[in-house]
Amino acid sequence: MSGCDTLLAELGLNMERHGELVENLGRTYREKVLSQPDRPASMAYFDSAIHELHGDRIREIFEARAAGRKMIGTFCIYVPEEIVFAAGAIPVALCGGTAWSIPYAEQTFPREICPLVKSTLGLAFSDTCPFAPLEDLAVGETTCDAKKKTWDILGGDGFHVLHLPHKKTDAARRLWLREVRAFAGRVEHLTGVRITARSLGQAARLMNRKRRLLGRLAGFQRSAAPPISGTDALVVMQVALVDEPQRFCGAVARLLEELRRRVRQGVTVARPGAKRVLLAGCPAVAGNYKVHHVIESSGALVVANESCTGSRYFEHPVDARRRTRGGLLAAIADRYFRIDCSCFTPNDERVRSVVRMARRAKADAVVQYVLQYCHTYNMEAVRIAEALQRAGLPSLTIGTDYADQDTGQIRTRVEALIEGLRS
Amino acid sequence: MSGCDTLLAELGLNMERHGELVENLGRTYREKVLSQPDRPASMAYFDSAIHELHGDRIREIFEARAAGRKMIGTFCIYVPEEIVFAAGAIPVALCGGTAWSIPYAEQTFPREICPLVKSTLGLAFSDTCPFAPLEDLAVGETTCDAKKKTWDILGGDGFHVLHLPHKKTDAARRLWLREVRAFAGRVEHLTGVRITARSLGQAARLMNRKRRLLGRLAGFQRSAAPPISGTDALVVMQVALVDEPQRFCGAVARLLEELRRRVRQGVTVARPGAKRVLLAGCPAVAGNYKVHHVIESSGALVVANESCTGSRYFEHPVDARRRTRGGLLAAIADRYFRIDCSCFTPNDERVRSVVRMARRAKADAVVQYVLQYCHTYNMEAVRIAEALQRAGLPSLTIGTDYADQDTGQIRTRVEALIEGLRS
């Protein structure tokens, strides 16, 4: 047993199953990420960060907790990280991206629930999630039916549920602001740390920096001859959700530096004539590279990603110029309320945004990625496909889970789409 | 063509398809409702009302509109009928309960959506819903992911979406009150009729009377030797959602009178030793008798129905003693906010309510009815099954759509449940 394994065993993980999980994640990562040709050397940091989610990052959080900091588990990008950091706590996204854990959820949960929720629950139920024993508070939200009811089942005092409204009216905005304030109160209560204008402003500037850097990465992705693959950009996003932000920003800055050099030297990951794809829809959290891999190993390139592990995470800075705690909390509430999750009705902003992103990235086609049984993205895909058609942009909607069984079928559909673009 | 068919053709229905639909609905009704032995004679009114949904009821609404009244289509029992009636408008529930129309929805909509939503959309898309051409306003709500996104697709100016929050906090309650007030404003604008304390009070008393009568019917259902089947009680509920309320109340009063006579004469629909079942979960709207029929044709009796076409519709009167328009609107908002739909988190009230209803009805077992892909009832079923187990009540969860393919399988499971109760 390595040092980290000793720690994980002490934390009460089922080490046999955890070994299986890590082996499984490692294999997927080798096959779908490490196998890519011409990767930027600076991706080494992010590869390592993904790997150390079951190692050094756990130790780091374990030690931070020993020093009095709290860890807060999250399942959605609507949870304002600024508030968590302002109280000196550590937010970690706990969404599961692996098919491996799903059978553990299906023992007690309905099967007809999206793979992300089942994978997350399966990690909890199989005692293999290394963050679970370190979690001082879990934060759920009311985004979708499946997640909302998950909190009921997992719930209790260790769960805080953010009430996200589903219309963007003024009344809904006020409710959301109240929720954001209440969350700040809950975090203060948990940590014993008073959130101030100063700490909140610092956290907002740090998160804005992270967003800016990720925005620049997206800029490289959508350039004429992208120096980085969509799969690698996804890995960076996945690390953003779990990593220590200062260090993460440094690593992204180094990556951007390398990408700048690549552009100067004319190095691109795009094969000649490669078709450009905007991937839009559901998130692909750590462990999940399925659709990115199919698209990019079919000779096309993901030049933009409209998702919670893409543009939805880094768009719109917080107005960090506000000087008071209340003003900053309001600015934070505003920023998060701009996220155009499909849980909103109506959601015309998102329909327009997908078309705009596709044009901006000079995408040849759009692939809508819908996690199986995710009703809101699945149904919104109908409207978006219509809007894309009106805009003269070919599109394809892929509804799938985390299993590999349908990969061949998806590949056939993606290849047909790409083939159609050539003719 | 009958006189009504001429009207339907003039309204622009596809008469060939409509003929198919009516034949299909008629066959289902004969097989699953009319085939029951020992039905109360007063059910004739309700049988006819279901039949006349494609005949006299259409003519009645057509004529009311010609006289200046408005028709408002609804899809959920969260829509306050008091407000609609207070403005002299006519609310009609438009949810589809037939498998016949589903293929028309699946031509453009995702398949993995609950059958109720697909059936509803299919009726609209196939031009066979006789109410659609008469509808002056449709009212959607944000209860579940699938319905919420349906309004996006069907939406437009003819759609009003009630924003139902998903937590029962004070802030959520205020938002809901605002929504109820805004809905009253929208209905006033549509009808040109000012809703007053007087008209609202009258409507509230009428709706309370309807609720009281339906509550008494439920009392007969749960008596020791029920004089009416669960399937017939369901038919009464289905009619409640679409019928003219004064006439409906009169018909229910006559039915209750007959049931009283039956009890005095010792007439019961329960076969000796019949096991008593509480059916809990999703609604079964007009056209859908599938699970009721399986249970009752397996020799058990549905003695209580916890659903939107059951207790959720008639529980909790509006406090009609309030004297002002504002006071009455607040009382209406309160009443509807008490409904314990699975869209809420947490939803402990419902978990407790199911156990309480089962005990009150002296149910031998509970069958949880989940429409396929309805995440909230599906996931809440896990918690409810646990609570029932703690209470020593056997239960079974049936997840199904409107098709008949799995009826044999459901029958086997229900019979096994009943068999288990005997041993």
CSV table of C-alpha atoms in Angstrom, one decimal, chain A residues 12-14 17 21 75 94 96 100-101 104-105 117-130 132-133 135 150 154 159:
chain,number,residue,atom,x,y,z
A,12,GLY,CA,-13.0,4.0,5.5
A,13,LEU,CA,-13.0,3.4,1.8
A,14,ASN,CA,-13.6,-0.1,0.5
A,17,ARG,CA,-13.5,-1.7,-4.9
A,21,LEU,CA,-12.4,2.0,-9.7
A,75,PHE,CA,-22.9,18.8,-7.7
A,94,LEU,CA,-18.5,15.4,-6.7
A,96,GLY,CA,-19.5,10.9,-11.1
A,100,TRP,CA,-18.1,1.6,-13.1
A,101,SER,CA,-20.1,2.8,-10.1
A,104,TYR,CA,-24.0,0.2,-7.1
A,105,ALA,CA,-26.7,2.9,-7.5
A,117,VAL,CA,-26.6,11.0,-11.0
A,118,LYS,CA,-26.3,7.2,-10.9
A,119,SER,CA,-22.6,7.4,-11.1
A,120,THR,CA,-22.4,9.9,-8.3
A,121,LEU,CA,-24.7,7.9,-6.1
A,122,GLY,CA,-22.8,4.7,-7.0
A,123,LEU,CA,-19.5,6.2,-5.8
A,124,ALA,CA,-21.2,7.1,-2.5
A,125,PHE,CA,-22.9,3.7,-2.1
A,126,SER,CA,-19.8,1.7,-3.0
A,127,ASP,CA,-17.7,3.5,-0.5
A,128,THR,CA,-15.2,4.4,-3.1
A,129,CYS,CA,-15.5,8.2,-3.3
A,130,PRO,CA,-12.4,9.5,-1.6
A,132,ALA,CA,-17.0,11.6,0.8
A,133,PRO,CA,-15.4,11.0,4.2
A,135,GLU,CA,-17.0,16.3,3.3
A,150,THR,CA,-31.4,12.6,-4.9
A,154,LEU,CA,-29.2,11.3,0.7
A,159,PHE,CA,-27.1,18.6,3.1
